[in-house]
């Protein structure tokens, strides 16, 4: 890996194109699917272009790109795991007893869903939005950027919202 010095974004782009074949080879360590490899290389190049100012002249571009690719793959892998094991906020609130009750009778299930919806509507907007986004699988940092509040505030609001929802839905607490 040869250190390079980059003067401008066009010089940087030129150096990036020279590394595409290396990136493809490196991506094969993570997956054998050609489409996933192409996506991973493309994501890596986009991030490199977006953050090229953070590249330190005199260091190895290839090593920097490999770190970006590895981190991109890890983040995507975690997101995919999250999607596969979809966090169902309603199940967490209701507990296993509510799940059994809702499966016993579709009519009863509709009433339970209505109760949950009404309880969610009773939350203030500052608690509702973070809980809704979190239940859809967003990370704390993504919720923070969408709502414009610090991550710590997001965590607090989700915690407080859960407490309020559990109180509002206390009739379903069979434990």
Coordinates of C-alpha atoms in Angstrom, one line a residue:
X1 CA 0.0 0.0 0.0
X2 CA 1.6 3.2 -1.2
X3 CA 0.9 6.5 0.5
X4 CA -0.4 9.2 -1.7
X5 CA -0.9 12.9 -1.5
X6 CA -4.1 14.4 -2.8
X7 CA -4.5 18.0 -3.7
X8 CA -8.1 18.3 -5.0
X9 CA -11.3 16.3 -5.2
X10 CA -10.7 15.5 -8.9
X11 CA -7.3 14.0 -8.1
X12 CA -9.0 12.1 -5.3
X13 CA -11.7 10.8 -7.7
X14 CA -8.9 9.7 -10.1
X15 CA -7.2 7.7 -7.3
X16 CA -10.5 6.2 -6.3
X17 CA -11.1 4.7 -9.7
X18 CA -7.7 3.0 -9.5
X19 CA -8.8 1.2 -6.4
X20 CA -12.2 -0.2 -7.6
X21 CA -10.8 -3.6 -8.5
X22 CA -9.1 -3.9 -5.1
X23 CA -12.4 -2.9 -3.4
X24 CA -14.2 -5.6 -5.4
X25 CA -11.7 -8.3 -4.3
X26 CA -12.0 -7.1 -0.7
X27 CA -15.8 -7.1 -0.8
X28 CA -15.7 -10.8 -1.8
X29 CA -14.5 -11.5 1.8
X30 CA -17.9 -10.4 3.0
X31 CA -20.2 -11.9 0.4
X32 CA -20.2 -13.9 -2.8
X33 CA -23.3 -12.2 -4.2
X34 CA -22.4 -10.0 -7.1
X35 CA -25.1 -7.5 -6.5
X36 CA -24.2 -7.1 -2.9
X37 CA -20.5 -6.7 -3.9
X38 CA -21.5 -3.9 -6.4
X39 CA -23.6 -2.2 -3.8
X40 CA -20.9 -2.4 -1.2
X41 CA -18.3 -1.0 -3.6
X42 CA -20.7 1.8 -4.6
X43 CA -21.5 2.7 -1.0
X44 CA -17.8 2.8 -0.1
X45 CA -17.0 5.1 -3.1
X46 CA -19.9 7.4 -2.2
X47 CA -18.8 7.7 1.4
X48 CA -15.2 8.2 0.3
X49 CA -16.2 11.0 -2.0
X50 CA -18.4 12.6 0.6
X51 CA -15.7 12.5 3.3
X52 CA -12.6 12.9 1.2
X53 CA -11.5 15.9 3.2
X54 CA -11.0 13.6 6.2
X55 CA -8.5 11.6 4.2
X56 CA -5.0 12.3 5.6
X57 CA -2.5 13.0 2.9
X58 CA 0.5 10.6 2.9
X59 CA -1.5 7.7 4.2
X60 CA -2.7 4.7 2.3
X61 CA -5.9 5.3 0.3
X62 CA -6.5 1.6 -0.1
X63 CA -6.4 1.0 3.7
X64 CA -8.7 4.0 4.3
X65 CA -11.2 2.6 1.7
X66 CA -11.0 -0.9 3.2
X67 CA -11.9 0.6 6.6
X68 CA -14.9 2.4 5.1
X69 CA -16.0 -0.8 3.3
X70 CA -15.7 -2.9 6.4
X71 CA -17.6 -0.4 8.5
X72 CA -20.3 -0.1 5.8
X73 CA -20.7 -3.8 5.6
X74 CA -21.0 -4.1 9.4
X75 CA -23.6 -1.4 9.6
X76 CA -25.6 -2.9 6.8
X77 CA -25.3 -6.3 8.4
X78 CA -26.7 -4.9 11.6
X79 CA -29.5 -3.2 9.9
X80 CA -30.4 -6.4 8.0
X81 CA -30.4 -8.3 11.3
X82 CA -32.7 -5.7 12.8
X83 CA -35.1 -6.0 9.8
X84 CA -35.1 -9.8 10.1
X85 CA -35.8 -9.8 13.8
X86 CA -38.2 -6.9 13.5
X87 CA -38.7 -5.3 16.8
X88 CA -42.4 -5.2 17.4
X89 CA -43.1 -2.6 20.0
X90 CA -46.7 -3.6 20.4
X91 CA -45.7 -7.1 21.5
X92 CA -43.3 -5.7 24.0
X93 CA -45.9 -3.5 25.6
X94 CA -48.6 -6.1 25.6
X95 CA -46.6 -9.1 26.8
X96 CA -47.1 -12.7 26.0
X97 CA -50.4 -12.9 27.8
X98 CA -51.9 -10.3 25.5
X99 CA -50.4 -12.1 22.5
X100 CA -52.3 -15.3 23.6
X101 CA -55.5 -13.3 24.1
X102 CA -55.3 -11.6 20.7
X103 CA -54.7 -14.9 18.9
X104 CA -57.8 -16.5 20.6
X105 CA -60.3 -14.2 19.1
X106 CA -60.0 -11.8 16.1
X107 CA -62.7 -9.5 17.5
X108 CA -60.9 -9.2 20.8
X109 CA -57.6 -8.6 18.9
X110 CA -59.2 -5.6 17.1
X111 CA -60.2 -4.1 20.4
X112 CA -56.7 -4.6 21.8
X113 CA -55.2 -3.0 18.7
X114 CA -57.6 -0.1 19.1
X115 CA -56.6 0.3 22.8
X116 CA -52.9 0.4 21.8
X117 CA -53.6 2.9 19.1
X118 CA -55.5 5.1 21.5
X119 CA -52.8 4.9 24.1
X120 CA -50.2 5.9 21.5
X121 CA -52.3 8.9 20.5
X122 CA -52.4 10.0 24.2
X123 CA -48.6 10.4 24.2
X124 CA -47.3 13.9 23.6
X125 CA -45.7 14.4 20.1
X126 CA -42.2 14.6 21.7
X127 CA -42.7 11.1 23.1
X128 CA -44.8 9.6 20.3
X129 CA -42.4 10.2 17.4
X130 CA -39.2 8.7 19.0
X131 CA -41.2 5.6 20.1
X132 CA -42.8 5.2 16.7
X133 CA -39.5 5.5 14.9
X134 CA -37.8 3.1 17.4
X135 CA -40.5 0.6 16.9
X136 CA -40.0 0.8 13.2
X137 CA -36.3 -0.2 13.7
X138 CA -34.5 3.1 13.6
X139 CA -31.4 3.5 15.7
X140 CA -31.1 6.1 18.4
X141 CA -28.7 8.2 16.2
X142 CA -31.1 8.1 13.2
X143 CA -34.0 9.2 15.4
X144 CA -31.9 12.0 16.9
X145 CA -31.0 13.3 13.4
X146 CA -34.6 13.1 12.2
X147 CA -36.1 14.8 15.3
X148 CA -33.2 17.3 15.8
X149 CA -32.6 16.4 19.5
X150 CA -29.5 14.8 21.2
X151 CA -29.3 11.0 21.4
X152 CA -29.6 11.1 25.2
X153 CA -32.9 13.0 24.9
X154 CA -34.1 10.4 22.4
X155 CA -33.3 7.6 24.8
X156 CA -35.0 9.4 27.7
X157 CA -38.1 10.1 25.6
X158 CA -38.4 6.5 24.5
X159 CA -38.0 5.3 28.1
X160 CA -40.6 7.8 29.4
X161 CA -43.0 6.9 26.6
X162 CA -42.7 3.2 27.4
X163 CA -43.5 3.9 31.0
X164 CA -46.6 5.9 30.0
X165 CA -47.8 3.3 27.5
X166 CA -47.4 0.5 30.1
X167 CA -49.5 2.6 32.5
X168 CA -52.1 3.3 29.9
X169 CA -52.3 -0.3 29.0
X170 CA -52.1 -1.6 32.5
X171 CA -55.4 -3.6 32.0
X172 CA -53.4 -6.0 29.9
X173 CA -50.7 -6.7 32.5
X174 CA -51.4 -10.3 33.4
X175 CA -48.1 -10.9 35.2

